[in-house]
Amino acid sequence: MSLAGISIRRPVATTMVMVSFIFIGLLAMFSMKKELILLTLGQADEAFKSSFDIPIINLGYVSGDRMKSIAFNAADIFVFPTRSDNHPCIVQESMACGLPVVSFNVTGVPELVRDGKTGYLADAESTLSFSQKIVQLLEEDQSRAEMKVNSRVI
């Protein structure tokens, strides 16, 4: 399933996550699952929407720098579970908007995402590691705040 983006929002704490695509069942590990709302960007079919036990709002495709900036700035983290992208622009755009990134430690992503400074890098191909990094970043308010500042600088 490939999407232009997904936001995960905790209404109480207003935490959001932007992702370009997500593994079905990834949210099963989230201890805060009942506090989340997915805000999707791009195409999300009904099978995808029904795979999650949380509310999903699809914004469709977002074009233009201003609209992308608004979408990114509404989020608190960006999740990019790529297995093959090399220096993906969407990671650079999200970091420019101050979003810490969670991604796999593959291809050119580690050259953009500094593990522990601008986000977290999960073990390649490990959905368990990937899920843990997302939850860790959502639960660590202080680290997330520091990474937001670092992401804009780098």
PDB file of C-alpha atoms in Angstrom:
ATOM      1  CA  MET A   1       0.000   0.000   0.000  1.00  0.00           C
ATOM      2  CA  SER A   2       1.624   3.250  -1.047  1.00  0.00           C
ATOM      3  CA  LEU A   3       0.319   6.559   0.205  1.00  0.00           C
ATOM      4  CA  ALA A   4       1.581  10.095  -0.073  1.00  0.00           C
ATOM      5  CA  GLY A   5       1.188  10.451   3.666  1.00  0.00           C
ATOM      6  CA  ILE A   6      -0.595   9.447   6.821  1.00  0.00           C
ATOM      7  CA  SER A   7      -0.976  11.419  10.003  1.00  0.00           C
ATOM      8  CA  ILE A   8      -1.679   9.788  13.304  1.00  0.00           C
ATOM      9  CA  ARG A   9      -3.243  12.102  15.819  1.00  0.00           C
ATOM     10  CA  ARG A  10      -3.765  11.808  19.552  1.00  0.00           C
ATOM     11  CA  PRO A  11      -6.524  14.353  20.217  1.00  0.00           C
ATOM     12  CA  VAL A  12      -5.716  14.649  23.922  1.00  0.00           C
ATOM     13  CA  ALA A  13      -1.999  15.267  23.439  1.00  0.00           C
ATOM     14  CA  THR A  14      -2.322  16.475  19.825  1.00  0.00           C
ATOM     15  CA  THR A  15       0.427  14.138  18.665  1.00  0.00           C
ATOM     16  CA  MET A  16       0.436  13.395  14.939  1.00  0.00           C
ATOM     17  CA  VAL A  17       2.544  11.168  12.740  1.00  0.00           C
ATOM     18  CA  MET A  18       3.080  11.574   9.015  1.00  0.00           C
ATOM     19  CA  VAL A  19       3.990   8.491   7.011  1.00  0.00           C
ATOM     20  CA  SER A  20       4.292   7.724   3.339  1.00  0.00           C
ATOM     21  CA  PHE A  21       2.949   4.208   3.719  1.00  0.00           C
ATOM     22  CA  ILE A  22       2.369   1.951   6.682  1.00  0.00           C
ATOM     23  CA  PHE A  23       2.288  -1.763   7.339  1.00  0.00           C
ATOM     24  CA  ILE A  24      -1.176  -3.100   8.061  1.00  0.00           C
ATOM     25  CA  GLY A  25      -1.274  -4.036  11.721  1.00  0.00           C
ATOM     26  CA  LEU A  26       1.567  -1.686  12.693  1.00  0.00           C
ATOM     27  CA  LEU A  27      -0.681   0.151  15.111  1.00  0.00           C
ATOM     28  CA  ALA A  28      -1.432  -3.034  17.037  1.00  0.00           C
ATOM     29  CA  MET A  29       1.610  -2.312  19.216  1.00  0.00           C
ATOM     30  CA  PHE A  30       0.623   1.250  20.087  1.00  0.00           C
ATOM     31  CA  SER A  31      -0.340   1.525  23.720  1.00  0.00           C
ATOM     32  CA  MET A  32      -2.033   4.818  22.860  1.00  0.00           C
ATOM     33  CA  LYS A  33      -4.032   3.373  19.950  1.00  0.00           C
ATOM     34  CA  LYS A  34      -7.391   4.539  21.309  1.00  0.00           C
ATOM     35  CA  GLU A  35      -6.099   8.121  21.429  1.00  0.00           C
ATOM     36  CA  LEU A  36      -5.114   8.225  17.741  1.00  0.00           C
ATOM     37  CA  ILE A  37      -6.728   9.485  14.553  1.00  0.00           C
ATOM     38  CA  LEU A  38      -5.127   8.725  11.163  1.00  0.00           C
ATOM     39  CA  LEU A  39      -5.090  11.637   8.761  1.00  0.00           C
ATOM     40  CA  THR A  40      -4.130  10.232   5.365  1.00  0.00           C
ATOM     41  CA  LEU A  41      -2.758  12.045   2.370  1.00  0.00           C
ATOM     42  CA  GLY A  42      -2.894  10.384  -1.024  1.00  0.00           C
ATOM     43  CA  GLN A  43      -4.988   7.418  -2.009  1.00  0.00           C
ATOM     44  CA  ALA A  44      -6.379   5.213   0.757  1.00  0.00           C
ATOM     45  CA  ASP A  45      -8.844   2.556  -0.340  1.00  0.00           C
ATOM     46  CA  GLU A  46     -11.583   1.092   1.824  1.00  0.00           C
ATOM     47  CA  ALA A  47      -9.572  -2.095   2.508  1.00  0.00           C
ATOM     48  CA  PHE A  48      -6.791   0.040   3.959  1.00  0.00           C
ATOM     49  CA  LYS A  49      -9.196   2.145   6.014  1.00  0.00           C
ATOM     50  CA  SER A  50     -10.946  -0.901   7.427  1.00  0.00           C
ATOM     51  CA  SER A  51      -7.612  -2.454   8.489  1.00  0.00           C
ATOM     52  CA  PHE A  52      -7.331  -0.128  11.469  1.00  0.00           C
ATOM     53  CA  ASP A  53      -9.451   0.078  14.555  1.00  0.00           C
ATOM     54  CA  ILE A  54      -9.039   3.851  14.748  1.00  0.00           C
ATOM     55  CA  PRO A  55     -10.710   6.754  12.928  1.00  0.00           C
ATOM     56  CA  ILE A  56      -9.184   7.714   9.550  1.00  0.00           C
ATOM     57  CA  ILE A  57      -9.639  10.970   7.651  1.00  0.00           C
ATOM     58  CA  ASN A  58      -8.341  11.046   4.063  1.00  0.00           C
ATOM     59  CA  LEU A  59      -7.337  14.444   2.629  1.00  0.00           C
ATOM     60  CA  GLY A  60      -6.503  13.020  -0.793  1.00  0.00           C
ATOM     61  CA  TYR A  61      -3.507  14.314  -2.714  1.00  0.00           C
ATOM     62  CA  VAL A  62      -1.915  17.490  -1.413  1.00  0.00           C
ATOM     63  CA  SER A  63      -0.060  19.606  -3.962  1.00  0.00           C
ATOM     64  CA  GLY A  64       1.828  22.842  -3.694  1.00  0.00           C
ATOM     65  CA  ASP A  65       4.484  23.820  -1.211  1.00  0.00           C
ATOM     66  CA  ARG A  66       2.133  25.817   1.003  1.00  0.00           C
ATOM     67  CA  MET A  67      -0.363  22.962   1.427  1.00  0.00           C
ATOM     68  CA  LYS A  68       2.420  20.447   2.045  1.00  0.00           C
ATOM     69  CA  SER A  69       3.894  22.769   4.644  1.00  0.00           C
ATOM     70  CA  ILE A  70       0.528  23.056   6.396  1.00  0.00           C
ATOM     71  CA  ALA A  71       0.149  19.259   6.418  1.00  0.00           C
ATOM     72  CA  PHE A  72       3.675  18.667   7.741  1.00  0.00           C
ATOM     73  CA  ASN A  73       3.373  21.377  10.373  1.00  0.00           C
ATOM     74  CA  ALA A  74       0.198  19.768  11.676  1.00  0.00           C
ATOM     75  CA  ALA A  75       2.206  16.656  12.537  1.00  0.00           C
ATOM     76  CA  ASP A  76       4.632  15.833  15.317  1.00  0.00           C
ATOM     77  CA  ILE A  77       6.596  13.031  13.651  1.00  0.00           C
ATOM     78  CA  PHE A  78       7.080  11.644  10.158  1.00  0.00           C
ATOM     79  CA  VAL A  79       7.170   7.897   9.608  1.00  0.00           C
ATOM     80  CA  PHE A  80       8.839   6.643   6.425  1.00  0.00           C
ATOM     81  CA  PRO A  81       9.076   2.825   6.263  1.00  0.00           C
ATOM     82  CA  THR A  82      11.034   2.673   3.024  1.00  0.00           C
ATOM     83  CA  ARG A  83      13.043  -0.308   1.902  1.00  0.00           C
ATOM     84  CA  SER A  84      14.649   1.215  -1.186  1.00  0.00           C
ATOM     85  CA  ASP A  85      14.411   5.008  -1.509  1.00  0.00           C
ATOM     86  CA  ASN A  86      17.708   6.851  -1.750  1.00  0.00           C
ATOM     87  CA  HIS A  87      17.659  10.417  -0.367  1.00  0.00           C
ATOM     88  CA  PRO A  88      13.863  10.729  -0.557  1.00  0.00           C
ATOM     89  CA  CYS A  89      12.633  14.306  -0.994  1.00  0.00           C
ATOM     90  CA  ILE A  90       9.655  13.714   1.289  1.00  0.00           C
ATOM     91  CA  VAL A  91      12.007  13.047   4.209  1.00  0.00           C
ATOM     92  CA  GLN A  92      13.874  16.259   3.476  1.00  0.00           C
ATOM     93  CA  GLU A  93      10.594  18.204   3.209  1.00  0.00           C
ATOM     94  CA  SER A  94       9.301  16.808   6.496  1.00  0.00           C
ATOM     95  CA  MET A  95      12.568  17.601   8.288  1.00  0.00           C
ATOM     96  CA  ALA A  96      12.526  21.143   6.878  1.00  0.00           C
ATOM     97  CA  CYS A  97       9.152  21.512   8.625  1.00  0.00           C
ATOM     98  CA  GLY A  98      10.690  20.318  11.890  1.00  0.00           C
ATOM     99  CA  LEU A  99       9.450  16.740  11.962  1.00  0.00           C
ATOM    100  CA  PRO A 100      11.528  14.014  13.575  1.00  0.00           C
ATOM    101  CA  VAL A 101      11.620  10.981  11.272  1.00  0.00           C
ATOM    102  CA  VAL A 102      11.273   7.262  11.959  1.00  0.00           C
ATOM    103  CA  SER A 103      12.549   5.110   9.111  1.00  0.00           C
ATOM    104  CA  PHE A 104      14.523   1.971   8.379  1.00  0.00           C
ATOM    105  CA  ASN A 105      18.323   2.102   8.402  1.00  0.00           C
ATOM    106  CA  VAL A 106      18.598   1.492   4.643  1.00  0.00           C
ATOM    107  CA  THR A 107      19.885   3.152   1.462  1.00  0.00           C
ATOM    108  CA  GLY A 108      20.458   6.916   1.772  1.00  0.00           C
ATOM    109  CA  VAL A 109      18.041   7.499   4.657  1.00  0.00           C
ATOM    110  CA  PRO A 110      20.794   7.410   7.355  1.00  0.00           C
ATOM    111  CA  GLU A 111      22.519  10.274   5.515  1.00  0.00           C
ATOM    112  CA  LEU A 112      19.405  12.377   6.161  1.00  0.00           C
ATOM    113  CA  VAL A 113      18.112  11.024   9.470  1.00  0.00           C
ATOM    114  CA  ARG A 114      20.633  11.179  12.307  1.00  0.00           C
ATOM    115  CA  ASP A 115      19.625   8.407  14.716  1.00  0.00           C
ATOM    116  CA  GLY A 116      18.816   9.896  18.109  1.00  0.00           C
ATOM    117  CA  LYS A 117      19.271  13.491  16.847  1.00  0.00           C
ATOM    118  CA  THR A 118      16.664  14.028  14.123  1.00  0.00           C
ATOM    119  CA  GLY A 119      14.683  10.830  14.550  1.00  0.00           C
ATOM    120  CA  TYR A 120      15.145   7.099  14.893  1.00  0.00           C
ATOM    121  CA  LEU A 121      16.394   4.459  12.485  1.00  0.00           C
ATOM    122  CA  ALA A 122      14.924   0.987  12.864  1.00  0.00           C
ATOM    123  CA  ASP A 123      16.729  -2.219  11.973  1.00  0.00           C
ATOM    124  CA  ALA A 124      16.290  -2.963   8.270  1.00  0.00           C
ATOM    125  CA  GLU A 125      13.248  -5.123   7.498  1.00  0.00           C
ATOM    126  CA  SER A 126      12.260  -5.375  11.191  1.00  0.00           C
ATOM    127  CA  THR A 127       8.656  -4.257  11.626  1.00  0.00           C
ATOM    128  CA  LEU A 128       9.045  -4.915  15.360  1.00  0.00           C
ATOM    129  CA  SER A 129      11.982  -2.493  15.605  1.00  0.00           C
ATOM    130  CA  PHE A 130      10.139  -0.010  13.389  1.00  0.00           C
ATOM    131  CA  SER A 131       7.001  -0.148  15.546  1.00  0.00           C
ATOM    132  CA  GLN A 132       9.028   0.239  18.729  1.00  0.00           C
ATOM    133  CA  LYS A 133      10.785   3.340  17.371  1.00  0.00           C
ATOM    134  CA  ILE A 134       7.443   4.955  16.495  1.00  0.00           C
ATOM    135  CA  VAL A 135       6.021   4.282  19.945  1.00  0.00           C
ATOM    136  CA  GLN A 136       9.252   5.448  21.588  1.00  0.00           C
ATOM    137  CA  LEU A 137       9.159   8.759  19.741  1.00  0.00           C
ATOM    138  CA  LEU A 138       5.464   9.285  20.482  1.00  0.00           C
ATOM    139  CA  GLU A 139       6.030   8.673  24.187  1.00  0.00           C
ATOM    140  CA  GLU A 140       9.210  10.785  24.581  1.00  0.00           C
ATOM    141  CA  ASP A 141       7.955  14.359  24.591  1.00  0.00           C
ATOM    142  CA  GLN A 142      11.325  15.936  25.475  1.00  0.00           C
ATOM    143  CA  SER A 143      13.302  13.941  22.887  1.00  0.00           C
ATOM    144  CA  ARG A 144      10.686  14.697  20.240  1.00  0.00           C
ATOM    145  CA  ALA A 145      10.879  18.435  20.999  1.00  0.00           C
ATOM    146  CA  GLU A 146      14.689  18.402  20.702  1.00  0.00           C
ATOM    147  CA  MET A 147      14.551  16.403  17.468  1.00  0.00           C
ATOM    148  CA  LYS A 148      12.084  18.906  15.972  1.00  0.00           C
ATOM    149  CA  VAL A 149      14.626  21.692  16.483  1.00  0.00           C
ATOM    150  CA  ASN A 150      17.498  19.535  15.191  1.00  0.00           C
ATOM    151  CA  SER A 151      15.520  18.523  12.083  1.00  0.00           C
ATOM    152  CA  ARG A 152      15.127  22.127  10.990  1.00  0.00           C
ATOM    153  CA  VAL A 153      18.836  22.845  11.510  1.00  0.00           C
ATOM    154  CA  ILE A 154      20.069  19.883   9.492  1.00  0.00           C
TER     155      ILE A 154
END
